[in-house]
PDB file of C-alpha atoms in Angstrom:
ATOM      1  CA  MET A 613     -36.065  18.297  45.240  1.00 51.00           C
ATOM      2  CA  ILE A 614     -35.966  14.922  46.625  1.00 53.00           C
ATOM      3  CA  PRO A 615     -38.689  12.567  45.230  1.00 52.00           C
ATOM      4  CA  ALA A 616     -41.335  11.417  48.041  1.00 56.00           C
ATOM      5  CA  SER A 617     -41.681   7.748  46.720  1.00 58.00           C
ATOM      6  CA  PRO A 618     -39.294   5.146  47.463  1.00 57.00           C
ATOM      7  CA  ALA A 619     -38.877   4.101  43.609  1.00 55.00           C
ATOM      8  CA  GLY A 620     -38.002   7.704  42.843  1.00 57.00           C
ATOM      9  CA  ARG A 621     -35.491   7.930  45.494  1.00 60.00           C
ATOM     10  CA  THR A 622     -33.861   4.681  44.324  1.00 62.00           C
ATOM     11  CA  GLY A 623     -33.607   6.056  40.629  1.00 59.00           C
ATOM     12  CA  LEU A 624     -31.788   9.146  41.887  1.00 56.00           C
ATOM     13  CA  VAL A 625     -29.410   7.151  44.001  1.00 55.00           C
ATOM     14  CA  LEU A 626     -28.590   4.940  40.984  1.00 56.00           C
ATOM     15  CA  ALA A 627     -28.193   7.865  38.755  1.00 58.00           C
ATOM     16  CA  VAL A 628     -25.744   9.766  41.262  1.00 54.00           C
ATOM     17  CA  LEU A 629     -23.828   6.441  41.686  1.00 51.00           C
ATOM     18  CA  ALA A 630     -23.776   5.882  37.937  1.00 52.00           C
ATOM     19  CA  SER A 631     -22.245   9.338  37.418  1.00 57.00           C
ATOM     20  CA  ALA A 632     -19.830   9.141  40.109  1.00 52.00           C
ATOM     21  CA  VAL A 633     -18.579   5.568  38.805  1.00 50.00           C
ATOM     22  CA  LEU A 634     -18.357   7.133  35.202  1.00 52.00           C
ATOM     23  CA  GLY A 635     -16.720  10.183  36.263  1.00 53.00           C
ATOM     24  CA  GLY A 636     -14.117   8.316  38.356  1.00 48.00           C
ATOM     25  CA  ALA A 637     -13.250   5.936  35.516  1.00 43.00           C
ATOM     26  CA  SER A 638     -12.298   8.792  33.107  1.00 42.00           C
ATOM     27  CA  THR A 639     -10.202  10.569  36.017  1.00 42.00           C
ATOM     28  CA  ALA A 640      -8.337   7.189  36.524  1.00 43.00           C
ATOM     29  CA  GLN A 641      -8.040   6.679  32.843  1.00 41.00           C
ATOM     30  CA  GLU A 642      -6.494  10.281  32.391  1.00 41.00           C
ATOM     31  CA  ALA A 643      -4.250   9.720  35.694  1.00 42.00           C
ATOM     32  CA  SER A 644      -3.035   6.343  34.191  1.00 40.00           C
ATOM     33  CA  THR A 645      -2.188   8.009  30.910  1.00 40.00           C
ATOM     34  CA  GLY A 646      -0.443  10.554  32.701  1.00 42.00           C
ATOM     35  CA  ALA A 647       1.684   8.417  34.552  1.00 40.00           C
ATOM     36  CA  ALA A 648       2.441   6.335  31.528  1.00 39.00           C
ATOM     37  CA  GLN A 649       3.815   9.426  29.693  1.00 39.00           C
ATOM     38  CA  GLU A 650       5.966  10.471  32.667  1.00 39.00           C
ATOM     39  CA  ALA A 651       7.345   6.758  33.093  1.00 40.00           C
ATOM     40  CA  LEU A 652       8.442   7.036  29.505  1.00 41.00           C
ATOM     41  CA  GLY A 653      10.656   9.957  30.138  1.00 42.00           C
ATOM     42  CA  PRO A 654      10.521  13.529  28.807  1.00 49.00           C
ATOM     43  CA  SER A 655      10.746  14.199  25.024  1.00 70.00           C
ATOM     44  CA  VAL A 656      13.997  15.471  23.477  1.00 78.00           C
ATOM     45  CA  THR A 657      14.171  18.701  22.074  1.00 84.00           C
ATOM     46  CA  LEU A 658      15.834  18.491  18.482  1.00 87.00           C
ATOM     47  CA  THR A 659      16.826  21.204  15.978  1.00 90.00           C
ATOM     48  CA  PRO A 660      14.576  21.806  13.095  1.00 92.00           C
ATOM     49  CA  GLU A 661      16.940  19.773  10.786  1.00 93.00           C
ATOM     50  CA  GLN A 662      17.036  16.748  13.356  1.00 92.00           C
ATOM     51  CA  GLU A 663      13.252  17.018  13.559  1.00 92.00           C
ATOM     52  CA  ALA A 664      12.752  16.532   9.904  1.00 93.00           C
ATOM     53  CA  ARG A 665      15.248  13.531  10.103  1.00 94.00           C
ATOM     54  CA  ALA A 666      13.187  12.200  12.679  1.00 93.00           C
ATOM     55  CA  ARG A 667       9.724  12.523  10.772  1.00 94.00           C
ATOM     56  CA  GLU A 668      11.637  11.097   7.894  1.00 94.00           C
ATOM     57  CA  ILE A 669      12.509   7.702   9.841  1.00 94.00           C
ATOM     58  CA  GLU A 670       9.308   7.773  11.449  1.00 94.00           C
ATOM     59  CA  GLY A 671       7.607   7.360   7.756  1.00 93.00           C
ATOM     60  CA  ALA A 672       9.960   4.580   6.931  1.00 93.00           C
ATOM     61  CA  LEU A 673       9.005   2.315   9.857  1.00 94.00           C
ATOM     62  CA  ARG A 674       6.146   0.185  10.243  1.00 93.00           C
ATOM     63  CA  CYS A 675       4.027   0.304  13.470  1.00 92.00           C
ATOM     64  CA  PRO A 676       4.122  -3.160  15.173  1.00 91.00           C
ATOM     65  CA  VAL A 677       0.654  -2.651  16.415  1.00 91.00           C
ATOM     66  CA  CYS A 678      -1.219  -1.215  13.555  1.00 86.00           C
ATOM     67  CA  ARG A 679       0.918  -3.046  10.923  1.00 79.00           C
ATOM     68  CA  SER A 680      -0.557  -1.035   7.969  1.00 84.00           C
ATOM     69  CA  GLN A 681       0.692   2.326   9.282  1.00 90.00           C
ATOM     70  CA  SER A 682       3.974   4.022   9.643  1.00 91.00           C
ATOM     71  CA  ILE A 683       4.814   5.014  13.079  1.00 93.00           C
ATOM     72  CA  ARG A 684       4.551   8.367  12.082  1.00 91.00           C
ATOM     73  CA  GLN A 685       0.798   7.765  11.193  1.00 92.00           C
ATOM     74  CA  SER A 686      -0.008   5.711  14.085  1.00 91.00           C
ATOM     75  CA  ARG A 687      -1.346   6.919  17.515  1.00 91.00           C
ATOM     76  CA  SER A 688      -0.613   3.845  19.364  1.00 92.00           C
ATOM     77  CA  PHE A 689       1.509   3.671  22.697  1.00 93.00           C
ATOM     78  CA  MET A 690       4.071   1.549  20.897  1.00 92.00           C
ATOM     79  CA  ALA A 691       4.483   3.995  18.058  1.00 92.00           C
ATOM     80  CA  GLU A 692       4.723   6.897  20.470  1.00 93.00           C
ATOM     81  CA  ASP A 693       7.505   4.858  22.295  1.00 94.00           C
ATOM     82  CA  MET A 694       9.376   4.412  19.046  1.00 94.00           C
ATOM     83  CA  LYS A 695       9.209   7.956  18.098  1.00 94.00           C
ATOM     84  CA  ARG A 696      10.601   8.910  21.119  1.00 94.00           C
ATOM     85  CA  ARG A 697      13.364   6.316  20.938  1.00 94.00           C
ATOM     86  CA  ILE A 698      14.116   7.637  17.357  1.00 94.00           C
ATOM     87  CA  ARG A 699      14.569  11.244  18.970  1.00 94.00           C
ATOM     88  CA  GLU A 700      16.961  10.102  21.732  1.00 93.00           C
ATOM     89  CA  LEU A 701      19.074   8.099  19.032  1.00 94.00           C
ATOM     90  CA  ILE A 702      19.180  11.283  16.728  1.00 93.00           C
ATOM     91  CA  ALA A 703      20.105  13.349  19.655  1.00 93.00           C
ATOM     92  CA  GLU A 704      22.948  10.842  20.645  1.00 92.00           C
ATOM     93  CA  GLY A 705      24.392  11.427  17.072  1.00 92.00           C
ATOM     94  CA  ARG A 706      23.437   8.194  15.516  1.00 93.00           C
ATOM     95  CA  SER A 707      23.040   8.297  11.546  1.00 93.00           C
ATOM     96  CA  ASP A 708      19.753   7.177   9.664  1.00 92.00           C
ATOM     97  CA  ASP A 709      21.187   3.712   8.821  1.00 92.00           C
ATOM     98  CA  GLU A 710      22.370   3.137  12.442  1.00 94.00           C
ATOM     99  CA  ILE A 711      18.668   4.079  13.519  1.00 94.00           C
ATOM    100  CA  HIS A 712      17.158   1.658  10.951  1.00 93.00           C
ATOM    101  CA  ASP A 713      19.503  -1.290  11.888  1.00 93.00           C
ATOM    102  CA  PHE A 714      18.528  -0.513  15.589  1.00 95.00           C
ATOM    103  CA  PHE A 715      14.931  -1.214  14.703  1.00 94.00           C
ATOM    104  CA  VAL A 716      15.822  -4.072  12.309  1.00 93.00           C
ATOM    105  CA  GLU A 717      17.705  -6.035  14.937  1.00 94.00           C
ATOM    106  CA  ARG A 718      14.846  -5.284  17.397  1.00 93.00           C
ATOM    107  CA  TYR A 719      11.939  -6.297  15.210  1.00 91.00           C
ATOM    108  CA  GLY A 720      13.495  -7.815  12.092  1.00 89.00           C
ATOM    109  CA  PRO A 721      13.305  -6.521   8.377  1.00 87.00           C
ATOM    110  CA  TRP A 722       9.581  -6.701   8.573  1.00 87.00           C
ATOM    111  CA  ILE A 723       9.594  -3.540  10.557  1.00 91.00           C
ATOM    112  CA  LEU A 724      10.814  -1.605   7.277  1.00 89.00           C
ATOM    113  CA  LEU A 725       7.857  -0.235   4.914  1.00 87.00           C
ATOM    114  CA  ASP A 726      10.111  -0.303   2.113  1.00 82.00           C
ATOM    115  CA  PRO A 727      11.998  -3.838   1.576  1.00 73.00           C
ATOM    116  CA  PRO A 728      15.582  -3.649   1.324  1.00 74.00           C
ATOM    117  CA  LYS A 729      16.995  -3.713  -2.124  1.00 76.00           C
ATOM    118  CA  ARG A 730      19.028  -6.625  -2.008  1.00 77.00           C
ATOM    119  CA  GLY A 731      18.543 -10.545  -2.313  1.00 78.00           C
ATOM    120  CA  PHE A 732      15.062 -11.791  -3.007  1.00 79.00           C
ATOM    121  CA  ASN A 733      13.409  -8.447  -2.148  1.00 75.00           C
ATOM    122  CA  LEU A 734      15.168  -7.030  -5.317  1.00 81.00           C
ATOM    123  CA  ALA A 735      12.613  -8.751  -7.331  1.00 81.00           C
ATOM    124  CA  ALA A 736       9.915  -6.499  -5.584  1.00 77.00           C
ATOM    125  CA  TRP A 737      11.847  -3.510  -6.874  1.00 79.00           C
ATOM    126  CA  LEU A 738      12.656  -4.744 -10.212  1.00 86.00           C
ATOM    127  CA  LEU A 739       9.541  -6.931 -11.353  1.00 89.00           C
ATOM    128  CA  PRO A 740       7.124  -4.054 -11.800  1.00 90.00           C
ATOM    129  CA  GLY A 741       9.498  -2.254 -14.198  1.00 92.00           C
ATOM    130  CA  ALA A 742      10.333  -5.464 -16.158  1.00 92.00           C
ATOM    131  CA  ALA A 743       6.796  -6.086 -16.614  1.00 94.00           C
ATOM    132  CA  VAL A 744       6.374  -2.488 -17.997  1.00 95.00           C
ATOM    133  CA  VAL A 745       9.088  -2.945 -20.465  1.00 95.00           C
ATOM    134  CA  ALA A 746       7.964  -6.256 -21.621  1.00 95.00           C
ATOM    135  CA  GLY A 747       4.462  -4.946 -22.020  1.00 95.00           C
ATOM    136  CA  ALA A 748       5.795  -2.159 -24.171  1.00 96.00           C
ATOM    137  CA  VAL A 749       7.889  -4.494 -26.331  1.00 95.00           C
ATOM    138  CA  GLY A 750       4.890  -6.813 -26.899  1.00 95.00           C
ATOM    139  CA  LEU A 751       2.836  -3.758 -28.058  1.00 95.00           C
ATOM    140  CA  VAL A 752       5.405  -2.580 -30.533  1.00 94.00           C
ATOM    141  CA  ILE A 753       5.792  -6.086 -32.093  1.00 94.00           C
ATOM    142  CA  ALA A 754       2.265  -6.494 -32.446  1.00 92.00           C
ATOM    143  CA  ALA A 755       1.639  -2.943 -33.799  1.00 91.00           C
ATOM    144  CA  ARG A 756       4.555  -3.685 -36.487  1.00 90.00           C
ATOM    145  CA  ARG A 757       2.996  -7.135 -37.407  1.00 88.00           C
ATOM    146  CA  TRP A 758      -0.360  -5.570 -37.746  1.00 88.00           C
ATOM    147  CA  ALA A 759       0.912  -2.482 -40.060  1.00 84.00           C
ATOM    148  CA  SER A 760       3.171  -4.748 -42.283  1.00 83.00           C
ATOM    149  CA  ARG A 761       0.239  -7.054 -43.323  1.00 79.00           C
ATOM    150  CA  SER A 762      -0.973  -6.400 -46.651  1.00 65.00           C
ATOM    151  CA  PRO A 763      -4.787  -5.925 -47.320  1.00 65.00           C
ATOM    152  CA  ALA A 764      -6.561  -8.990 -49.007  1.00 61.00           C
ATOM    153  CA  ARG A 765      -6.627  -8.873 -52.512  1.00 60.00           C
ATOM    154  CA  ALA A 766      -9.872  -9.479 -54.412  1.00 57.00           C
ATOM    155  CA  SER A 767      -9.588 -12.092 -56.731  1.00 58.00           C
ATOM    156  CA  VAL A 768     -10.161 -11.449 -60.490  1.00 63.00           C
ATOM    157  CA  GLU A 769      -9.688 -14.919 -61.695  1.00 70.00           C
ATOM    158  CA  PRO A 770     -12.731 -16.829 -63.075  1.00 66.00           C
ATOM    159  CA  PRO A 771     -14.197 -19.383 -61.118  1.00 65.00           C
ATOM    160  CA  PRO A 772     -13.113 -22.946 -61.975  1.00 71.00           C
ATOM    161  CA  ALA A 773     -15.042 -24.516 -64.796  1.00 76.00           C
ATOM    162  CA  SER A 774     -17.679 -26.740 -64.004  1.00 83.00           C
ATOM    163  CA  PRO A 775     -19.582 -29.270 -66.532  1.00 84.00           C
ATOM    164  CA  TYR A 776     -22.983 -27.945 -65.052  1.00 87.00           C
ATOM    165  CA  LEU A 777     -22.116 -24.384 -65.686  1.00 84.00           C
ATOM    166  CA  ASP A 778     -20.893 -25.191 -69.367  1.00 84.00           C
ATOM    167  CA  ARG A 779     -24.268 -26.869 -69.991  1.00 87.00           C
ATOM    168  CA  LEU A 780     -26.246 -24.225 -68.497  1.00 87.00           C
ATOM    169  CA  GLU A 781     -24.539 -21.537 -70.748  1.00 87.00           C
ATOM    170  CA  ARG A 782     -25.102 -23.834 -73.811  1.00 89.00           C
ATOM    171  CA  GLU A 783     -28.917 -24.021 -72.967  1.00 90.00           C
ATOM    172  CA  LEU A 784     -29.232 -20.357 -72.655  1.00 89.00           C
ATOM    173  CA  GLU A 785     -27.513 -19.628 -75.826  1.00 90.00           C
ATOM    174  CA  GLU A 786     -30.082 -22.092 -77.468  1.00 89.00           C
ATOM    175  CA  THR A 787     -33.081 -20.539 -76.128  1.00 85.00           C
ATOM    176  CA  GLU A 788     -32.186 -17.251 -77.470  1.00 73.00           C
TER     177      GLU A 788
END
């Protein structure tokens, strides 16, 4: 049923236009996503062992877009591209170290979630363990000192003589 008033017809026309624009936008977005997926190339099929290696490598590399996630956790286009590249390198027969080196050359050592265990980064690996050992040694030393302290002895010696105390005692004896 078409509204009889011009205001009603205008509202209807606007509603139809809005649904057409919004529907067209989602279709265009789906088409561009599909085109981007096709442009990146088909996914490489790997054996289960190779797939496990790929997942392990994905968990060790940082996503350049998300920065706080590994590329395995990230859903960004860049992470998806990096995952695809890892699978291609594995299919070519590259070792894990060669794949890590490929991404380090491209993005720098920052791309590794775990810092390399050499140079200044060695401190990041050794310092927490050294702090735990130092704390344990400190606790042992403090406990030994506390246990070896002797309890305070009560003094049984009489207080030092005072001329006032002597006079008081004499006066008390005289009054008795």
